[in-house]
GROMACS .gro file of C-alpha atoms in nm:
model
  228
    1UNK     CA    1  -3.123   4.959  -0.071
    2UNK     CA    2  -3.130   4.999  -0.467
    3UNK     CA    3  -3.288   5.324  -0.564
    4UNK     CA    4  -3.630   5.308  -0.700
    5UNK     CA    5  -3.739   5.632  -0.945
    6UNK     CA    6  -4.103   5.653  -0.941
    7UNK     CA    7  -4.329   5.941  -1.074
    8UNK     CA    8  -4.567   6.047  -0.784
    9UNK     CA    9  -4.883   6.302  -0.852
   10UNK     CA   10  -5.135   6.472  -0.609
   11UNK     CA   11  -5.514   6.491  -0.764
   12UNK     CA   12  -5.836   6.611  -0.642
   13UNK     CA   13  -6.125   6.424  -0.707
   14UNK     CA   14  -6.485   6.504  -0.711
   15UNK     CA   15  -6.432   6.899  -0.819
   16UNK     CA   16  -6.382   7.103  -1.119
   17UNK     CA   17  -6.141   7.345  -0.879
   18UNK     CA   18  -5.803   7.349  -0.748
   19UNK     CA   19  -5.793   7.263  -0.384
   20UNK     CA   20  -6.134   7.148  -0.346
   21UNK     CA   21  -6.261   6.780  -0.367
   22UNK     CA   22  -6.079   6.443  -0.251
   23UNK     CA   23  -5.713   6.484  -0.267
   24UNK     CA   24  -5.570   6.157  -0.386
   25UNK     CA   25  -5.206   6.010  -0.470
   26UNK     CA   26  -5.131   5.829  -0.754
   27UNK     CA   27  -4.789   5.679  -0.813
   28UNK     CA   28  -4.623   5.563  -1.147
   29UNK     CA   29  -4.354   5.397  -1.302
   30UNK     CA   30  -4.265   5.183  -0.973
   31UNK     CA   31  -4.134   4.803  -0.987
   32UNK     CA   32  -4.412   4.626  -0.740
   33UNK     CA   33  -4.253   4.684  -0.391
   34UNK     CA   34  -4.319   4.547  -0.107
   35UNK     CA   35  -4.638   4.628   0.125
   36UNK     CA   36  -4.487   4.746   0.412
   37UNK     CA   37  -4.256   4.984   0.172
   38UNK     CA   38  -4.596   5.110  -0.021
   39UNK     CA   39  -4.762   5.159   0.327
   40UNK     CA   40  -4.453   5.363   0.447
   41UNK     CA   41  -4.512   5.576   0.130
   42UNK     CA   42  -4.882   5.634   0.160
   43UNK     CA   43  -4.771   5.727   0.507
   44UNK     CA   44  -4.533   5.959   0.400
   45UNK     CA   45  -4.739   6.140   0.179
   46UNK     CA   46  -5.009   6.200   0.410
   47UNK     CA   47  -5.308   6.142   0.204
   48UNK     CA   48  -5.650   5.951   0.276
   49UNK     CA   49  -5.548   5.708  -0.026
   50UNK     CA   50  -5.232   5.655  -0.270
   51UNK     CA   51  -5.291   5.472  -0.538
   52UNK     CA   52  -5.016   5.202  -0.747
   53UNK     CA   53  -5.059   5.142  -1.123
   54UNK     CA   54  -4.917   4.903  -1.299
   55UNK     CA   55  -5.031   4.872  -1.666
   56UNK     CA   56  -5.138   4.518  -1.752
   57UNK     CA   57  -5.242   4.340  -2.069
   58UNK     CA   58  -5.618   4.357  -1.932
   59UNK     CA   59  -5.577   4.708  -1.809
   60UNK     CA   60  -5.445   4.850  -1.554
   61UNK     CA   61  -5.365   4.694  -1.169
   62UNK     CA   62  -5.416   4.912  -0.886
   63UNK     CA   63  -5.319   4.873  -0.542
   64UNK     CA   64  -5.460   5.134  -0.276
   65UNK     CA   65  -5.294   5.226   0.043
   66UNK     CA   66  -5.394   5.467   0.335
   67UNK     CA   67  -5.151   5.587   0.589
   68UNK     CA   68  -5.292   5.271   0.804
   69UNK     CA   69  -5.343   4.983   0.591
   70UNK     CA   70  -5.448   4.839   0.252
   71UNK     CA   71  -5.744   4.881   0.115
   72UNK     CA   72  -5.925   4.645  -0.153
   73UNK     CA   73  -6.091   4.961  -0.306
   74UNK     CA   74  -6.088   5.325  -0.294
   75UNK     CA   75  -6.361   5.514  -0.504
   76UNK     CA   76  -6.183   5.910  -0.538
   77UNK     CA   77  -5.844   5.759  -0.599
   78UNK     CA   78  -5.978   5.558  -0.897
   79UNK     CA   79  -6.131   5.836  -1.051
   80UNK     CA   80  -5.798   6.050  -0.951
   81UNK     CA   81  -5.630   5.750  -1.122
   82UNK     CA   82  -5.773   5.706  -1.427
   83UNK     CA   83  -5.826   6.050  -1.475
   84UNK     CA   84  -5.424   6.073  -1.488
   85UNK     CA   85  -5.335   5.815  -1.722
   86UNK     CA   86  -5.623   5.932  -1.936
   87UNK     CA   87  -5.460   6.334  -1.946
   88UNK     CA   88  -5.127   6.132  -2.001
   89UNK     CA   89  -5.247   5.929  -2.275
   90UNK     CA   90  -5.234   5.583  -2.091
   91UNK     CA   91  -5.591   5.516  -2.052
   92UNK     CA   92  -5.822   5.575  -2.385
   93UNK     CA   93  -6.141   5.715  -2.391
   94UNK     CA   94  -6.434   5.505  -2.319
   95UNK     CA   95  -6.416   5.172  -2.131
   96UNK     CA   96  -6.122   5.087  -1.945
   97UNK     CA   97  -6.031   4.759  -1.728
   98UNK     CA   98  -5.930   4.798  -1.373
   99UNK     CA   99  -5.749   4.482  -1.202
  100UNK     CA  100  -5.770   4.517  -0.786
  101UNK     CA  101  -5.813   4.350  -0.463
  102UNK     CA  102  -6.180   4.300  -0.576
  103UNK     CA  103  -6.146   4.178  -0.897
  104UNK     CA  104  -6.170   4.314  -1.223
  105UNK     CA  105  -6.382   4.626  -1.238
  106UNK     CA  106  -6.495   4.856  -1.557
  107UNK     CA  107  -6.385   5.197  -1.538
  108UNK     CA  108  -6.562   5.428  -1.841
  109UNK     CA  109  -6.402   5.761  -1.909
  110UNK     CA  110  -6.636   6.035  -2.134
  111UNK     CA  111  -6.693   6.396  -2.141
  112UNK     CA  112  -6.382   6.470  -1.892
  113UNK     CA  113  -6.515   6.258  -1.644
  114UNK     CA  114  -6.426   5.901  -1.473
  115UNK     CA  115  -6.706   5.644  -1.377
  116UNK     CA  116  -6.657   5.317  -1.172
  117UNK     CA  117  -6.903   5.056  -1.177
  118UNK     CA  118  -6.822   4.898  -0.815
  119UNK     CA  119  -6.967   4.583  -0.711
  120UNK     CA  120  -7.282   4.487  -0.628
  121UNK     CA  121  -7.395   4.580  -0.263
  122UNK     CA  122  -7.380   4.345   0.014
  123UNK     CA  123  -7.482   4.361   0.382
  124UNK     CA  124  -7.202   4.139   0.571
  125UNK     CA  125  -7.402   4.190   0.909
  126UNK     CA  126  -7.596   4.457   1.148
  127UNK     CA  127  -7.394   4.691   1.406
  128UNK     CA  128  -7.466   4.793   1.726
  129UNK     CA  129  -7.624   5.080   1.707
  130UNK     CA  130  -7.615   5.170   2.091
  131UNK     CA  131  -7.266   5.102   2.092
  132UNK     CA  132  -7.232   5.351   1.770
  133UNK     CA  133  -7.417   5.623   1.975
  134UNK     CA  134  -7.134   5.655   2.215
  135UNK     CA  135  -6.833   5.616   1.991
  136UNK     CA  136  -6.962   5.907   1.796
  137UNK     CA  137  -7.143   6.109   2.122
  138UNK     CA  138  -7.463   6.083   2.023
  139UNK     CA  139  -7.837   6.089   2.183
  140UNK     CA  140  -7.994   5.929   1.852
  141UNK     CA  141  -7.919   5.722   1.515
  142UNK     CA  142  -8.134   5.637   1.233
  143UNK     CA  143  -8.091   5.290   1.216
  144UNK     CA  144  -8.039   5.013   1.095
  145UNK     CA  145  -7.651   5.026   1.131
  146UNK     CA  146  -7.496   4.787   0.879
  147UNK     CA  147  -7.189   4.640   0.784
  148UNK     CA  148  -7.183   4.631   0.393
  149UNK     CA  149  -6.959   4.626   0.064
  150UNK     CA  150  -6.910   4.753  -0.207
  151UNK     CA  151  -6.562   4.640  -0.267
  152UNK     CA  152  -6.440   4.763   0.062
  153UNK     CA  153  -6.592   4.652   0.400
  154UNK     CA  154  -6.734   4.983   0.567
  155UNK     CA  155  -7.047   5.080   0.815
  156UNK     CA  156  -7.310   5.255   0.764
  157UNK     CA  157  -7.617   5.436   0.994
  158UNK     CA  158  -7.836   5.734   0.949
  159UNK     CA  159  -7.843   6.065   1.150
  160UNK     CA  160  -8.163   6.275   1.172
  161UNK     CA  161  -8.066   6.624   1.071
  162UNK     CA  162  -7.771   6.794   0.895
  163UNK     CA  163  -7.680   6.969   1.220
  164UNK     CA  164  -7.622   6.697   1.410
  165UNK     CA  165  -7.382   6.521   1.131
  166UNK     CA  166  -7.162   6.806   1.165
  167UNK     CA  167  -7.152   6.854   1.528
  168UNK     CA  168  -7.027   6.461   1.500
  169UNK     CA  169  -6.716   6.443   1.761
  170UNK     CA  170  -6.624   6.065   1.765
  171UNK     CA  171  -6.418   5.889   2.019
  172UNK     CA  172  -6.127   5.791   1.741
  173UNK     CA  173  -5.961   5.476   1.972
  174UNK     CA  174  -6.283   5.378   2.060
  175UNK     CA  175  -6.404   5.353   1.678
  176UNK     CA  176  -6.130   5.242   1.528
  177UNK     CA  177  -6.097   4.936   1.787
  178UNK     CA  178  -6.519   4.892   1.702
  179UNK     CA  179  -6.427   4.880   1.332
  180UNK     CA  180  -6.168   4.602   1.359
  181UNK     CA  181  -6.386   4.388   1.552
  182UNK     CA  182  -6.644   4.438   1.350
  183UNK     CA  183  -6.457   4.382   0.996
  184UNK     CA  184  -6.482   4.724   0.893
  185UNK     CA  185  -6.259   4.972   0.769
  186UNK     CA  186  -6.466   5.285   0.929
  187UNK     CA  187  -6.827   5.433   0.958
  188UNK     CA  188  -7.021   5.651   0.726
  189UNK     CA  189  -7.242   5.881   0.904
  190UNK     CA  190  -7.566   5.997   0.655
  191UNK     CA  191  -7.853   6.252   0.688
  192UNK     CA  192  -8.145   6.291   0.453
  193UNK     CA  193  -8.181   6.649   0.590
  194UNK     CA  194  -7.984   6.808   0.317
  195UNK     CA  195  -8.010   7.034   0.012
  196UNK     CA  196  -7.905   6.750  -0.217
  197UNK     CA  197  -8.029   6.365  -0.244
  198UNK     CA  198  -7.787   6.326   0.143
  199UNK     CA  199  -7.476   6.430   0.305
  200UNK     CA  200  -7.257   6.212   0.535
  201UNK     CA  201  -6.919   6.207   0.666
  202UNK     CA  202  -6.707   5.879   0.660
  203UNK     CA  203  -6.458   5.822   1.034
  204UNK     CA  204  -6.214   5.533   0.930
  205UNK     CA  205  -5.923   5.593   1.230
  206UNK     CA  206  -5.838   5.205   1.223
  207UNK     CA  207  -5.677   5.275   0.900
  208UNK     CA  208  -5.482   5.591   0.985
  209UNK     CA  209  -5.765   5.841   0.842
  210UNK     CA  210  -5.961   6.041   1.079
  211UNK     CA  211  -6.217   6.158   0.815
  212UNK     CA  212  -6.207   6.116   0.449
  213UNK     CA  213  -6.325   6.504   0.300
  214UNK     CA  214  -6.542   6.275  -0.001
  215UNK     CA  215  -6.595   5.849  -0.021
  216UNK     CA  216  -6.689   5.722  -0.342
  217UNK     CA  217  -6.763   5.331  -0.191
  218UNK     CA  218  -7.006   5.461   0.123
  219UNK     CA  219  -7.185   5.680  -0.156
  220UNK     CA  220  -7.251   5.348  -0.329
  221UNK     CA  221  -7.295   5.155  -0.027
  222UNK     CA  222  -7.543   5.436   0.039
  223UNK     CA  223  -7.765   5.359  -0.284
  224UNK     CA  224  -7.753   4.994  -0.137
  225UNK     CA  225  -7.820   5.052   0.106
  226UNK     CA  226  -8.162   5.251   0.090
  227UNK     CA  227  -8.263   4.964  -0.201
  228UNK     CA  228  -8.211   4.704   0.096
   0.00000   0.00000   0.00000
């Protein structure tokens, strides 16, 4: 096998402090390799998402990998992404073109901070909310329990207090076999009972991540989710 020399970096999103936030990879200066050889990286280093750039003439094209699977779109690594190549110079201040698995999406960088306008939201079909009760041991949901998009297929059903969300033990085979069937990639878990607007926690096992600490899409899937 040729040897590939590739610049790899470890960000946290989401947080002004070291060690806090969304920890994301982002890896530059790689020839486009094969899937199966990006997967086995993401895999390697261990992190909810890695993220490829390859600068374009439109921008910049992005492919996101758990430890699992592909993604089409990962919120915290795009902001972990674009906050790189802006600190290295590669992406300019202001709006900035993002080529994925989605599409083309607008990525605006100001004041220090990354913003990504995802896609509209979309409800791709209702859950079964019983069903969910047991995966994640359970007595009660806040339904309904929705498959929707934002870019990347995920689930999406209420709890009633902030208590509960936390004591949240799910069955991880059981879920991640309920996500495949159901065309998701996992299940965000919200509660309105909360010091700020909500808090939720996001299971996606079926693609090698137990829980993601921070998900940008189920936030916006969220905010579509309560204007559905």
């Amino acid at each position: 096998m040729d040897v590939v020399k590739c610049r790899v970096f470890k960000l946290d999103a989401f947080t002004n402090q070291a060690f806090k936030g969304n920890p994301a990879a982002v890896v530059l200066d790689c020839p486009e390799l094969d899937a199966e050889i990006m997967l086995a990286i993401a895999g390697e280093l261990n992190l909810s998402e890695t993220a490829f750039v390859w600068p374009e003439k439109k921008g910049f094209r992005v492919r996101f990998f758990t430890p699992g699977d592909e993604i089409p779109l990962c919120g915290h690594a795009t902001v972990a992404t674009f906050y790189l190549l802006w600190r290295l110079g590669m992406a300019k201040e202001g709006m900035n073109k993002m080529i994925s698995k989605v599409g083309e999406l607008d990525i605006l960088i100001k004041d220090k901070k990354v913003w990504l306008k995802q896609l509209p939201p979309k409800i791709i079909g209702e859950l079964n909310i019983e069903e969910l009760k047991s995966i994640l041991g359970v007595k009660e949901l806040v339904g309904p329990a929705l498959a929707m998009t934002t870019g990347t297929p995920e689930g999406i059903v209420g709890i009633r207090t902030f208590n509960e969300l936390m004591n949240i033990k799910p069955n991880m085979e059981t879920l991640a076999e309920f996500s495949k069937e159901n065309g998701i990639i996992g299940v965000y878990v919200y509660t309105l009972d909360s010091k700020f607007d909500a808090a939720g926690r996001f299971f996606a096992p079926a693609v090698g991540v137990p829980e993601d600490p921070v998900t940008g899409t189920a936030s916006g899937i969220l905010a579509g989710y309560f204007f559905f």
